JSON list of C-alpha atoms in Angstrom, two decimals:
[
{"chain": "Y", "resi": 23, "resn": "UNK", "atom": "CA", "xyz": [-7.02, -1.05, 16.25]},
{"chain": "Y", "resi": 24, "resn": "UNK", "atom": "CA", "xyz": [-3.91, 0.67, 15.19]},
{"chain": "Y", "resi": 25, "resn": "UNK", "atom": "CA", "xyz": [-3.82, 4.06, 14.06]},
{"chain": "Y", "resi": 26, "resn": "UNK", "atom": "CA", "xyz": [-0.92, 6.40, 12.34]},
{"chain": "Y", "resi": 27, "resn": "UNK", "atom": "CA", "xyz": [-0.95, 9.94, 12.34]},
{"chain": "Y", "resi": 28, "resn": "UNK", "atom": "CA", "xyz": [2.10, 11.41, 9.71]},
{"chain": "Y", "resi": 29, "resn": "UNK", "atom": "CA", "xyz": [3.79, 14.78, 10.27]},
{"chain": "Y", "resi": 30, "resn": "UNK", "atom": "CA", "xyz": [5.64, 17.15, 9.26]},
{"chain": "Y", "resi": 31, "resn": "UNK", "atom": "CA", "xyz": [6.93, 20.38, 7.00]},
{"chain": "Y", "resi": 32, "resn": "UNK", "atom": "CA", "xyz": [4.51, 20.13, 3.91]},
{"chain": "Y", "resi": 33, "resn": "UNK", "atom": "CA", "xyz": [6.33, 22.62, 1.74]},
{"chain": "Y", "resi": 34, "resn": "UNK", "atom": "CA", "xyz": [10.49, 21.96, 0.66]},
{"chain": "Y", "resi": 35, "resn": "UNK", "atom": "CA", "xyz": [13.02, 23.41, -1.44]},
{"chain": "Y", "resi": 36, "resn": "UNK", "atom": "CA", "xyz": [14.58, 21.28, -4.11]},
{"chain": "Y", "resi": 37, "resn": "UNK", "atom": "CA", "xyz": [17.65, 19.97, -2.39]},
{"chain": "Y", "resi": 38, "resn": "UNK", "atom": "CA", "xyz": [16.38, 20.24, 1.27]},
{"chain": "Y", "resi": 39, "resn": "UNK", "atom": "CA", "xyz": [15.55, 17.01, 3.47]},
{"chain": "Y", "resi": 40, "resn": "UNK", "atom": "CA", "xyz": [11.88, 15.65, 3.64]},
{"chain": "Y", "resi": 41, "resn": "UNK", "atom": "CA", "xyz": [11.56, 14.76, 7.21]},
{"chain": "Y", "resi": 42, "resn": "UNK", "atom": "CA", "xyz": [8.09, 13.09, 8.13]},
{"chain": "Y", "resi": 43, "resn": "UNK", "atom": "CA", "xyz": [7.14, 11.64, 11.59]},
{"chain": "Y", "resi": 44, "resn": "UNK", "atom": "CA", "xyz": [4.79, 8.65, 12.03]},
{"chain": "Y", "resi": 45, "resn": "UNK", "atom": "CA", "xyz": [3.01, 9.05, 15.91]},
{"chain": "Y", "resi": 46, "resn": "UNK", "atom": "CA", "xyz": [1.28, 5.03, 16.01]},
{"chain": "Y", "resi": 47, "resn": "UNK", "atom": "CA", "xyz": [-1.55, 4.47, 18.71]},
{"chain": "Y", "resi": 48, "resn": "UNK", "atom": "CA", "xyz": [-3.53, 1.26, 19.79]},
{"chain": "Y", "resi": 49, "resn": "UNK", "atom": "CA", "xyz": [-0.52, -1.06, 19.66]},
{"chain": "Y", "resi": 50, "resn": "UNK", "atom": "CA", "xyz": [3.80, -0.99, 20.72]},
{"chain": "Y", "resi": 51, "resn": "UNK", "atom": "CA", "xyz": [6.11, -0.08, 17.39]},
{"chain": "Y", "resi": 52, "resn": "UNK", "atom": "CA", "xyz": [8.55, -2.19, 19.58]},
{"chain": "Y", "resi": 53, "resn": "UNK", "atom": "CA", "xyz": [6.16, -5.23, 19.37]},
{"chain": "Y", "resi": 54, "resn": "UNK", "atom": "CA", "xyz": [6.18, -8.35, 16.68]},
{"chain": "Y", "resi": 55, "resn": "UNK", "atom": "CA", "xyz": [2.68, -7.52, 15.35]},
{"chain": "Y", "resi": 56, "resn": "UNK", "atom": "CA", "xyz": [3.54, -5.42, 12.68]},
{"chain": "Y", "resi": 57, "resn": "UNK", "atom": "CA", "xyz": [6.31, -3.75, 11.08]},
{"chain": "Y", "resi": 58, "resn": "UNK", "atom": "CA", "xyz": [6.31, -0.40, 9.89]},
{"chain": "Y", "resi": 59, "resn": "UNK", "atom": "CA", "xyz": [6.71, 1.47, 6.52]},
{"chain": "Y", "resi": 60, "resn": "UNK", "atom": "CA", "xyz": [6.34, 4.48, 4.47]},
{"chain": "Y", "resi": 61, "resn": "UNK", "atom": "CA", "xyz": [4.68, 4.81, 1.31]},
{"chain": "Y", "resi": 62, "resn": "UNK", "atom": "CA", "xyz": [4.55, 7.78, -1.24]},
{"chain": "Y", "resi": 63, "resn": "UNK", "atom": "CA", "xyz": [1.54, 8.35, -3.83]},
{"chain": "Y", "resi": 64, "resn": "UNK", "atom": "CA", "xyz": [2.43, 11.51, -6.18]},
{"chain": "Y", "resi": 65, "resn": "UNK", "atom": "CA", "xyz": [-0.82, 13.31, -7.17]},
{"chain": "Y", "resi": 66, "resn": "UNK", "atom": "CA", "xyz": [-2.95, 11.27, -9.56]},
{"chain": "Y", "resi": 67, "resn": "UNK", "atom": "CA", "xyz": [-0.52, 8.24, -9.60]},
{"chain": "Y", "resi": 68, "resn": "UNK", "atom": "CA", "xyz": [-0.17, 5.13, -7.93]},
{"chain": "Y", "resi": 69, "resn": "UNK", "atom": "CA", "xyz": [1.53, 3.84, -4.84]},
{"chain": "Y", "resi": 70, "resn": "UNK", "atom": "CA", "xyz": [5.67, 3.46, -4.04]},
{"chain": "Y", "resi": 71, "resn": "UNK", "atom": "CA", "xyz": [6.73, 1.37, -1.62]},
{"chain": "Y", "resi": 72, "resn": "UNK", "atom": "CA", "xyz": [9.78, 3.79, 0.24]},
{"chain": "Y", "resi": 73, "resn": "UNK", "atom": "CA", "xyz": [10.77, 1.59, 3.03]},
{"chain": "Y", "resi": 74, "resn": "UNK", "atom": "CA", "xyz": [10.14, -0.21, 6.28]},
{"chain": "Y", "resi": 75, "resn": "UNK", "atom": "CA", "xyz": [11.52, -0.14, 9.70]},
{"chain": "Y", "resi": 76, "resn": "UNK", "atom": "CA", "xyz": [11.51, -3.68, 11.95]},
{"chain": "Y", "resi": 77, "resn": "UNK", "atom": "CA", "xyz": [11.09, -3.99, 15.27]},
{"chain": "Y", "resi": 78, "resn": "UNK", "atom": "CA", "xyz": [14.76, -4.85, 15.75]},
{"chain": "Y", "resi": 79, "resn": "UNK", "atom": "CA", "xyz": [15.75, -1.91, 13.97]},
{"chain": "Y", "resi": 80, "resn": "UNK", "atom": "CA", "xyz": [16.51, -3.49, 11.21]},
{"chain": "Y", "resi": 81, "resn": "UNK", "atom": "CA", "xyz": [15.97, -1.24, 7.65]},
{"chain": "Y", "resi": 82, "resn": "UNK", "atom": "CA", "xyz": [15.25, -2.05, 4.16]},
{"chain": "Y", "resi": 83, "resn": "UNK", "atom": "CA", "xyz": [14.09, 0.53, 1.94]},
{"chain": "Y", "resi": 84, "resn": "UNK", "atom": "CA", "xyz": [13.59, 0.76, -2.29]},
{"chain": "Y", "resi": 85, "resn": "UNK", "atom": "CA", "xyz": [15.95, 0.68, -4.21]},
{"chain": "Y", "resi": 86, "resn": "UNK", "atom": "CA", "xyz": [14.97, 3.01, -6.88]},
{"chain": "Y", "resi": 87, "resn": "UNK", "atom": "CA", "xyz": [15.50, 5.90, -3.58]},
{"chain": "Y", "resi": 88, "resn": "UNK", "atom": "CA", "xyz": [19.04, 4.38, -3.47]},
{"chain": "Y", "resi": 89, "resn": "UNK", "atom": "CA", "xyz": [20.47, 6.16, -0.52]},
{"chain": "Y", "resi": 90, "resn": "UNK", "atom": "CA", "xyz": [18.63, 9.26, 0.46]},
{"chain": "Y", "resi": 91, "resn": "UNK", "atom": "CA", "xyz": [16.02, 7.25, 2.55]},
{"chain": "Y", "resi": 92, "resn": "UNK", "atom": "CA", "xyz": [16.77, 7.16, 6.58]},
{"chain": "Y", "resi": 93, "resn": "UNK", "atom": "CA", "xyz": [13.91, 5.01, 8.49]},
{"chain": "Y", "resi": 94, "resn": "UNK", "atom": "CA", "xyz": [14.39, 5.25, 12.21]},
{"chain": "Y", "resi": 95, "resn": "UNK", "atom": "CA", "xyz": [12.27, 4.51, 15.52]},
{"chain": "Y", "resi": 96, "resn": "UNK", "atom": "CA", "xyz": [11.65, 5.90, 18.37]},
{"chain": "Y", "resi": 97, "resn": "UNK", "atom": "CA", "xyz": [10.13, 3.42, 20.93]},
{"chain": "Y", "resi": 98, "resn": "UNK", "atom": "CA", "xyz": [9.63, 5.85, 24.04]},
{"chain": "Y", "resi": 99, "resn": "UNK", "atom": "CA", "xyz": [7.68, 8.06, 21.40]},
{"chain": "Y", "resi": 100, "resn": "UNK", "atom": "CA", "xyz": [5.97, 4.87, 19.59]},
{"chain": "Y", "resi": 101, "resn": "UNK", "atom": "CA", "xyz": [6.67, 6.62, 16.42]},
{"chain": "Y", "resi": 102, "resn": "UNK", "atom": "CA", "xyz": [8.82, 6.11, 13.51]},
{"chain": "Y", "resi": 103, "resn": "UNK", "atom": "CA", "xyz": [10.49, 8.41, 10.96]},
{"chain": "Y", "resi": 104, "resn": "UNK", "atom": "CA", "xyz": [11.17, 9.04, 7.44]},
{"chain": "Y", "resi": 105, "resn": "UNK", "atom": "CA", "xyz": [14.25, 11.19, 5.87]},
{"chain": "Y", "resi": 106, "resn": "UNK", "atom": "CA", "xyz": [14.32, 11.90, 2.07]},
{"chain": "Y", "resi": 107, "resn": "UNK", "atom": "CA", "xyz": [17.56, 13.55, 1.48]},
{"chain": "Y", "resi": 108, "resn": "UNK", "atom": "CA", "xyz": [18.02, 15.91, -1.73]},
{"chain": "Y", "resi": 109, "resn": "UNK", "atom": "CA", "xyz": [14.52, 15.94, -2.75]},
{"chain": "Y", "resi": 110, "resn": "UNK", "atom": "CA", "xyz": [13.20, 17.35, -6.06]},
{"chain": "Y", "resi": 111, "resn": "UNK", "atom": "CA", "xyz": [10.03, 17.95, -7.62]},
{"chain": "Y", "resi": 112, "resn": "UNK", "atom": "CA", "xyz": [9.75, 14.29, -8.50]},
{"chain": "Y", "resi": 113, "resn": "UNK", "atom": "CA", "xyz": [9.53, 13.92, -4.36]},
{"chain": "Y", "resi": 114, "resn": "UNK", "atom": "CA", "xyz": [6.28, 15.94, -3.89]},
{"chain": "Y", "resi": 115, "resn": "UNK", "atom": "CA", "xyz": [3.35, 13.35, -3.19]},
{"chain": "Y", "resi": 116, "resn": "UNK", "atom": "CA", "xyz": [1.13, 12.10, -0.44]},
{"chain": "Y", "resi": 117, "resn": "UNK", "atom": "CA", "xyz": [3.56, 10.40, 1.77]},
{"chain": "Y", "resi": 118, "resn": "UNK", "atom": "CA", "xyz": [1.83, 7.27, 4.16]},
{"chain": "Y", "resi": 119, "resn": "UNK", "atom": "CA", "xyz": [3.08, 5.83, 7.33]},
{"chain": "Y", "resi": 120, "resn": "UNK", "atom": "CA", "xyz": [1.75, 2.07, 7.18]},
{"chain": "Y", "resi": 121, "resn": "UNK", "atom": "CA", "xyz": [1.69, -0.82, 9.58]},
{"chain": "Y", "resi": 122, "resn": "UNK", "atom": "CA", "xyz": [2.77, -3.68, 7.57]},
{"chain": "Y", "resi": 123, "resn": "UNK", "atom": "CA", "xyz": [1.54, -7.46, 8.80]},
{"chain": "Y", "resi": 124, "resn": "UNK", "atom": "CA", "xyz": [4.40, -10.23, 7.76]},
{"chain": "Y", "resi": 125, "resn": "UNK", "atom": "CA", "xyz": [2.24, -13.41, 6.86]},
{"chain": "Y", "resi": 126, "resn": "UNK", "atom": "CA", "xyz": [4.06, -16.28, 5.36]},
{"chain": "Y", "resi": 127, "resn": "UNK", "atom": "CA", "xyz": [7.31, -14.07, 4.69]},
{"chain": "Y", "resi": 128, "resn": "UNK", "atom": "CA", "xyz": [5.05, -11.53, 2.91]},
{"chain": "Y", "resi": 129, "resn": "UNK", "atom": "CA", "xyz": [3.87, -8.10, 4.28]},
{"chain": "Y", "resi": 130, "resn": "UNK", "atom": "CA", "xyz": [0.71, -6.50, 3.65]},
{"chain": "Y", "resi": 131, "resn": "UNK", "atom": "CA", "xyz": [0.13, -3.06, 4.29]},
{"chain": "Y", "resi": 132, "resn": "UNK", "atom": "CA", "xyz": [-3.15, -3.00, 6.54]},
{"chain": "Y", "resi": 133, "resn": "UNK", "atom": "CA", "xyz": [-3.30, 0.12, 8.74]},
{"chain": "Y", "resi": 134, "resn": "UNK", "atom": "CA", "xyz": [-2.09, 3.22, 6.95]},
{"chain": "Y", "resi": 135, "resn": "UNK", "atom": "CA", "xyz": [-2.18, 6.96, 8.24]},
{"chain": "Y", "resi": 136, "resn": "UNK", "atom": "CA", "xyz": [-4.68, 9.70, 6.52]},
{"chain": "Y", "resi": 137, "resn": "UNK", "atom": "CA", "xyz": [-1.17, 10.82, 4.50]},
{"chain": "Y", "resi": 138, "resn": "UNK", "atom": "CA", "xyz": [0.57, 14.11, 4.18]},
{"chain": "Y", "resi": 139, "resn": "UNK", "atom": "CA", "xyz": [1.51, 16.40, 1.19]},
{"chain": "Y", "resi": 140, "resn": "UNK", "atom": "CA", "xyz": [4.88, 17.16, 1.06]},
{"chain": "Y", "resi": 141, "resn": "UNK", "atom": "CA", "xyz": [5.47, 19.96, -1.79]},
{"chain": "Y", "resi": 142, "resn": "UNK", "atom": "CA", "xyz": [8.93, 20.03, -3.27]},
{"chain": "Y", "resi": 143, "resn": "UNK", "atom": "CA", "xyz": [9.34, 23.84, -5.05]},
{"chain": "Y", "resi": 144, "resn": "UNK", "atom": "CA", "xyz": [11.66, 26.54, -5.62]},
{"chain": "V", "resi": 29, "resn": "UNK", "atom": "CA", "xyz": [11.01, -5.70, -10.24]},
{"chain": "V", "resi": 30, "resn": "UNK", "atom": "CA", "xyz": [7.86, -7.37, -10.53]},
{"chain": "V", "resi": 31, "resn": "UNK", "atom": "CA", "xyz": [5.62, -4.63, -12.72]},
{"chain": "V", "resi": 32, "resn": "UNK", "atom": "CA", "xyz": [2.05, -4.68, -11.88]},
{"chain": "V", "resi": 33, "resn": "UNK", "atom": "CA", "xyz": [-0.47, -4.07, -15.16]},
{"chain": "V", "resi": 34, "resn": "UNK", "atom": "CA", "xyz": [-3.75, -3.39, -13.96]},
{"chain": "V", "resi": 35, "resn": "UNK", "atom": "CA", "xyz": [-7.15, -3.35, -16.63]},
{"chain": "V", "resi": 36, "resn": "UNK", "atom": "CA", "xyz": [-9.03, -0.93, -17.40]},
{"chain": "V", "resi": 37, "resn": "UNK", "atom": "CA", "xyz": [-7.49, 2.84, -16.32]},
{"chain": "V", "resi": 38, "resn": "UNK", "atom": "CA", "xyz": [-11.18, 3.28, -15.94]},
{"chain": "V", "resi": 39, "resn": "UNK", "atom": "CA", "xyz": [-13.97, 1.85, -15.26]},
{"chain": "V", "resi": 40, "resn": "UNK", "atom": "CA", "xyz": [-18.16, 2.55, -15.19]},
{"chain": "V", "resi": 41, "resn": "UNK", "atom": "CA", "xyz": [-21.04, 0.28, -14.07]},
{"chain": "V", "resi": 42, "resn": "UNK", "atom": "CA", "xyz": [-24.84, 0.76, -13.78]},
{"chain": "V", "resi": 43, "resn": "UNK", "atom": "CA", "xyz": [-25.54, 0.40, -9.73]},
{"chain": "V", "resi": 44, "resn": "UNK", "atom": "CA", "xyz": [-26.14, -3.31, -9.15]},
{"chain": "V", "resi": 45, "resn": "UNK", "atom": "CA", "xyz": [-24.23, -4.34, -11.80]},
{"chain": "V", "resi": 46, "resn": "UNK", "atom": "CA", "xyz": [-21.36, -6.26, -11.57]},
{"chain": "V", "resi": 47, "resn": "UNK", "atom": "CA", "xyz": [-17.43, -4.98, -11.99]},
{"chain": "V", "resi": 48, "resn": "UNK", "atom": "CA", "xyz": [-14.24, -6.67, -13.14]},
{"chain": "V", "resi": 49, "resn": "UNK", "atom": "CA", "xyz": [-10.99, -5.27, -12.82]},
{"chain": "V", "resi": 50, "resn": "UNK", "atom": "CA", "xyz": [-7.62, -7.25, -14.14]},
{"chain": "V", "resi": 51, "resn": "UNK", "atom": "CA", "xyz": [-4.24, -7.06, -12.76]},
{"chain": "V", "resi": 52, "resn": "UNK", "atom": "CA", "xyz": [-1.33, -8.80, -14.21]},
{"chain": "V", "resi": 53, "resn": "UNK", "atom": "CA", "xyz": [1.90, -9.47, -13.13]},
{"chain": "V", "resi": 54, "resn": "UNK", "atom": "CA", "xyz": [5.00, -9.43, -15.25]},
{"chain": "V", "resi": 55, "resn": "UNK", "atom": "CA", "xyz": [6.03, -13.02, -12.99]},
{"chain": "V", "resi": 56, "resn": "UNK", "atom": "CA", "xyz": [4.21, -15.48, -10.91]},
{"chain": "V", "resi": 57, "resn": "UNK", "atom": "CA", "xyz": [3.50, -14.43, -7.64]},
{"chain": "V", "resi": 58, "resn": "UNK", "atom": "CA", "xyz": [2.55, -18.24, -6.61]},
{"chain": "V", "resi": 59, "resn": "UNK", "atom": "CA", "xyz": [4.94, -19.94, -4.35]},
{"chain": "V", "resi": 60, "resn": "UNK", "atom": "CA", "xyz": [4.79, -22.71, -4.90]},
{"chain": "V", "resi": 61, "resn": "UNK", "atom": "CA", "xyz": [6.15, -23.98, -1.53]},
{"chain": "V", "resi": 62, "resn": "UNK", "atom": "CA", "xyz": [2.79, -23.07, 0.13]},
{"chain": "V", "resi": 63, "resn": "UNK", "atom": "CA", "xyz": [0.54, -22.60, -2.84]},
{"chain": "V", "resi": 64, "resn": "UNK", "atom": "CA", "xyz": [-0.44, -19.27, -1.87]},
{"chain": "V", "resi": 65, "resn": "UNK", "atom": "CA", "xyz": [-0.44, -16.50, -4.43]},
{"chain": "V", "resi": 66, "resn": "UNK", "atom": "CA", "xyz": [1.04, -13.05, -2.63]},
{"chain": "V", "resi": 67, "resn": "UNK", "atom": "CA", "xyz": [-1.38, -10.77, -4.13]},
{"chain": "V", "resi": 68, "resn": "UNK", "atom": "CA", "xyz": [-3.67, -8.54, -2.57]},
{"chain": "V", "resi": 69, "resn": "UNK", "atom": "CA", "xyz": [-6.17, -5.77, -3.59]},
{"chain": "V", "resi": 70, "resn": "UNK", "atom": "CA", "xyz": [-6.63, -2.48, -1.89]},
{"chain": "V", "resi": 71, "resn": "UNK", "atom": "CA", "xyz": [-9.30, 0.41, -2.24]},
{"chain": "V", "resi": 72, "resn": "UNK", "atom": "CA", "xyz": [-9.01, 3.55, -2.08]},
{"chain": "V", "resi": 73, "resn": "UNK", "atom": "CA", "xyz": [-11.85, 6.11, -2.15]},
{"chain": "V", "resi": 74, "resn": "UNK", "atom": "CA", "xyz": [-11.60, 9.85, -2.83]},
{"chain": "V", "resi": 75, "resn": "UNK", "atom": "CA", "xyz": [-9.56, 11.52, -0.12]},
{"chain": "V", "resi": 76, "resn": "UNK", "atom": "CA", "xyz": [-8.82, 8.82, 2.23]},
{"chain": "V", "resi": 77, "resn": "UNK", "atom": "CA", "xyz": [-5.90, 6.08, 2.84]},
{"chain": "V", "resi": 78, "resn": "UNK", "atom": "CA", "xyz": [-5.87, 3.13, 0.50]},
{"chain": "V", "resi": 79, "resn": "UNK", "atom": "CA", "xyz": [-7.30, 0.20, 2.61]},
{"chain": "V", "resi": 80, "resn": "UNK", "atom": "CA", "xyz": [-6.45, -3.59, 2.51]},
{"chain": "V", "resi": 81, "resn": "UNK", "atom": "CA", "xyz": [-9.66, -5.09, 0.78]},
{"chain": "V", "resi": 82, "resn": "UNK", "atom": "CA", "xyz": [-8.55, -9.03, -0.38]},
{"chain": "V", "resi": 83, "resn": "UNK", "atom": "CA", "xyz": [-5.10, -10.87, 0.30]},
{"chain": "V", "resi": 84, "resn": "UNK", "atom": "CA", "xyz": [-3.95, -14.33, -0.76]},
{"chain": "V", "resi": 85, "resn": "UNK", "atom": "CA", "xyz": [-5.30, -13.28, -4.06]},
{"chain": "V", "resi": 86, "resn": "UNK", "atom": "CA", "xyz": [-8.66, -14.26, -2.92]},
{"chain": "V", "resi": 87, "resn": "UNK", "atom": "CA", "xyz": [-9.07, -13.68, 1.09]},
{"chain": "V", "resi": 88, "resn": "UNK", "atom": "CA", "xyz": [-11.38, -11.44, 1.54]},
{"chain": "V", "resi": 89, "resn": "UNK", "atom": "CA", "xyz": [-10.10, -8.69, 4.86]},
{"chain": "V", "resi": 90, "resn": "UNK", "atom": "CA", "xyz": [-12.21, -8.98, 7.84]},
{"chain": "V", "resi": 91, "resn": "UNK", "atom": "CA", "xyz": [-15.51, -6.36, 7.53]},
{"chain": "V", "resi": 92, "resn": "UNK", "atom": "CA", "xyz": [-15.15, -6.57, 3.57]},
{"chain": "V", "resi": 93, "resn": "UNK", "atom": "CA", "xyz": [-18.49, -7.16, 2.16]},
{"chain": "V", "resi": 94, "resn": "UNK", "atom": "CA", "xyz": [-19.12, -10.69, 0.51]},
{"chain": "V", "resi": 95, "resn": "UNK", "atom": "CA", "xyz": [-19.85, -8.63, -2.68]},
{"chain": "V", "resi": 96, "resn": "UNK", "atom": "CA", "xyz": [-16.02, -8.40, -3.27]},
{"chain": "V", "resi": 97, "resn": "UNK", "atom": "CA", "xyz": [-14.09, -11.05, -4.56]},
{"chain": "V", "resi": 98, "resn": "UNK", "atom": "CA", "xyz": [-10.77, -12.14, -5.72]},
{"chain": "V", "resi": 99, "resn": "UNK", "atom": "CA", "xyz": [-9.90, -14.56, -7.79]},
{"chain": "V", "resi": 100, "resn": "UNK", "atom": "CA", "xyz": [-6.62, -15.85, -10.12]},
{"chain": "V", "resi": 101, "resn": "UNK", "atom": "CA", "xyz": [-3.34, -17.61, -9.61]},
{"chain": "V", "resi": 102, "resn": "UNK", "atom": "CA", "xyz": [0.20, -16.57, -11.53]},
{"chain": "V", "resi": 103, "resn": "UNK", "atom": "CA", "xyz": [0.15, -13.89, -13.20]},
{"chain": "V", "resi": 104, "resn": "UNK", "atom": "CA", "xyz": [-3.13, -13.15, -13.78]},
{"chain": "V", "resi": 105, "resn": "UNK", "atom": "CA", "xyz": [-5.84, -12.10, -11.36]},
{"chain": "V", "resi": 106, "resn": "UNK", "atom": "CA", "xyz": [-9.47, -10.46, -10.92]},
{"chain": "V", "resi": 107, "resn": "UNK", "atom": "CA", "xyz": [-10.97, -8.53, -8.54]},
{"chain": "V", "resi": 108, "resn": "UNK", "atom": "CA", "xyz": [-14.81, -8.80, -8.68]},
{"chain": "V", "resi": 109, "resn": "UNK", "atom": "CA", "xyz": [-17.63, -6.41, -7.33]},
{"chain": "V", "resi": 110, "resn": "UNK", "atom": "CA", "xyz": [-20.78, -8.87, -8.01]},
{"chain": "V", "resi": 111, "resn": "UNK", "atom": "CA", "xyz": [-23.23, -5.55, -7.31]},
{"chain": "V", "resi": 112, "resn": "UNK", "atom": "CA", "xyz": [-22.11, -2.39, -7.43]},
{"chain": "V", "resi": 113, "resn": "UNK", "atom": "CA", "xyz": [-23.00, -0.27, -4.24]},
{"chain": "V", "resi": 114, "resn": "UNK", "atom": "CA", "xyz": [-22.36, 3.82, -4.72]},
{"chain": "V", "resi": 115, "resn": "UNK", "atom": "CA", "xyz": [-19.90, 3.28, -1.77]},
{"chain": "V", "resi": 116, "resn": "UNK", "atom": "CA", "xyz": [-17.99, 1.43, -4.16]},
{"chain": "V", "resi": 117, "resn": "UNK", "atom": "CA", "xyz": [-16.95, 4.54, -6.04]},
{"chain": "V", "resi": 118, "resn": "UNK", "atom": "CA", "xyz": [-12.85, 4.43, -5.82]},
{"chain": "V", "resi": 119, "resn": "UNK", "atom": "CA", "xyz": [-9.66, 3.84, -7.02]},
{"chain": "V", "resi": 120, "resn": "UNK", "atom": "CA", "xyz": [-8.71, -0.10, -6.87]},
{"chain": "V", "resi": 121, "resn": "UNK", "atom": "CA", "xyz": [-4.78, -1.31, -7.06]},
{"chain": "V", "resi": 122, "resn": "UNK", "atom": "CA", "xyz": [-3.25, -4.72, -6.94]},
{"chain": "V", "resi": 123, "resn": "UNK", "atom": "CA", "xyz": [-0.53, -5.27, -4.94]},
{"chain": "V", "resi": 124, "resn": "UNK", "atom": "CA", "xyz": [2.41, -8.10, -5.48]},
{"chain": "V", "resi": 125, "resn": "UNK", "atom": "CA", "xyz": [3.73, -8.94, -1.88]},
{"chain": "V", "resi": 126, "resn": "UNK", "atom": "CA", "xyz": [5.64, -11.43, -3.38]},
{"chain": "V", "resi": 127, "resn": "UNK", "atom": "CA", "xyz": [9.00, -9.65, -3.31]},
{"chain": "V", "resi": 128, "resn": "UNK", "atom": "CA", "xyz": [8.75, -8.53, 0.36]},
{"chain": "V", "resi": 129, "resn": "UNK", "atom": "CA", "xyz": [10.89, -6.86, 1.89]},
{"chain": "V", "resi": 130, "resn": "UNK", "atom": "CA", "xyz": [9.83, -4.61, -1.21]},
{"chain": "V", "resi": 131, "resn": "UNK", "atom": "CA", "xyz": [5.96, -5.01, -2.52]},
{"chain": "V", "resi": 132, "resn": "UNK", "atom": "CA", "xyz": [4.25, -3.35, -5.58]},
{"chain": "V", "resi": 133, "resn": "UNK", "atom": "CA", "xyz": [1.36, -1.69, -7.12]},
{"chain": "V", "resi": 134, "resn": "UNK", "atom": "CA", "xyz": [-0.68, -1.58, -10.08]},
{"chain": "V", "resi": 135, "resn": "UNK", "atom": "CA", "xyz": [-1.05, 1.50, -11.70]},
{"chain": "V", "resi": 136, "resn": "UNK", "atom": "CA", "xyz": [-4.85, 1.74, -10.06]},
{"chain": "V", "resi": 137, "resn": "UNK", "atom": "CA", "xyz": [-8.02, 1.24, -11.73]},
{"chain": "V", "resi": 138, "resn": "UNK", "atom": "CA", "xyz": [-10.90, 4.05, -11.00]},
{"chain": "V", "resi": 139, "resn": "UNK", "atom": "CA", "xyz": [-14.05, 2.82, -10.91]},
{"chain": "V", "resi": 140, "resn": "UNK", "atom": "CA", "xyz": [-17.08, 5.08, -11.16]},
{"chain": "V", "resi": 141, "resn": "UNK", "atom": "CA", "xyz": [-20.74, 4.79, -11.57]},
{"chain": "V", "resi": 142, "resn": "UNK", "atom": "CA", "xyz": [-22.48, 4.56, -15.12]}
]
């Protein structure tokens, strides 16, 4: 079974960069079995999809983050990363590494990491 | 963006009793090319990961008890708990995968015991 462990500084300035790591265990990031995103959860609310990483290295990411989001791989590490540039206070959740499965052109999000708490505060 | 409408906020049942949560979507989520519906359901208890509980609207995720099940096509669809365990006890979203490369939640519905 796969497994995700996230990483990373859990306390930012407003402005700084949120940069999360995503170590993945019991299967390759570089194979076709899954792909592999991030996903926020602010305390008390619901789920945001950030983005997702392909095993080509291919990016896409949401487009309410317009262009702060960076999602990159590193396949000697089997892990995957996050940037957030310029964060604010609207940034601080639970951020989730996820293995996504693509059936029938549409990905589900079935192994997810235990999350991390990123704080965004002056 | 599809938005995903999810009813009740809140929910409580008596312990064998059974629960109904509602999601709607703002579009259809059916393609009709393959006649599957790209909805799926996810639970998430207090403290942990959200976890993939129902896909295809109504297939239920291997090890998910037979006491769950989805149902719905469109825009409107039900997630049913036919007898309510205490393990149950969580927060339930829906989930349009419709849109991939970009898929959304509901806003979560918490269900708790009466």
């Amino acid at each position: 079974q796969v497994q995700l462990q996230e990483s990373g500084p859990g306390l930012l300035k407003p402005s700084q960069t949120l940069s999360l790591t995503c170590a993945v265990s019991g299967g390759s990031i570089s194979s076709e079995s899954y792909f592999w995103s991030w996903i926020r959860q602010p305390a008390g609310k619901g789920l945001e999809w950030i983005g997702r990483i392909y095993t080509n290295g291919r990016t896409n990411h949401n487009p309410s983050l317009k262009s702060r989001v960076t999602i990159s791989a590193d396949t000697s590490k089997n892990q995957f990363s996050l940037k957030l540039t310029s964060v604010t206070a609207a940034d601080t959740a639970v951020y989730y590494c996820a293995a996504d499965l693509i059936v029938f052109g549409g990905a589900l999000a079935r192994h997810w990491g235990q999350g991390t708490l990123v704080t965004v505060s002056s | 963006d599809i938005v995903m409408t999810q009813s009740p906020d809140s929910l409580a049942v008596s312990l064998g009793e059974r629960a109904t949560i509602s999601c709607k979507s703002s579009q259809s989520v059916l393609d009709s090319s393959n006649n599957r519906n790209y909805l799926a359901w996810y639970q998430q208890k207090p403290g942990q990961p959200p976890s993939l509980l129902i896909y295809w609207a109504s297939t239920r995720e291997f090890g998910v008890p037979d006491r769950f099940s989805g149902s719905g096509s469109g825009t409107d669809f039900t997630l049913t708990i036919s007898s309510l365990q205490a393990e149950d006890v969580a927060v339930y979203y829906c989930q349009q995968y419709y849109t991939t490369p970009m898929y959304t939640f509901g806003q979560g519905t918490k269900l708790e015991i009466k």
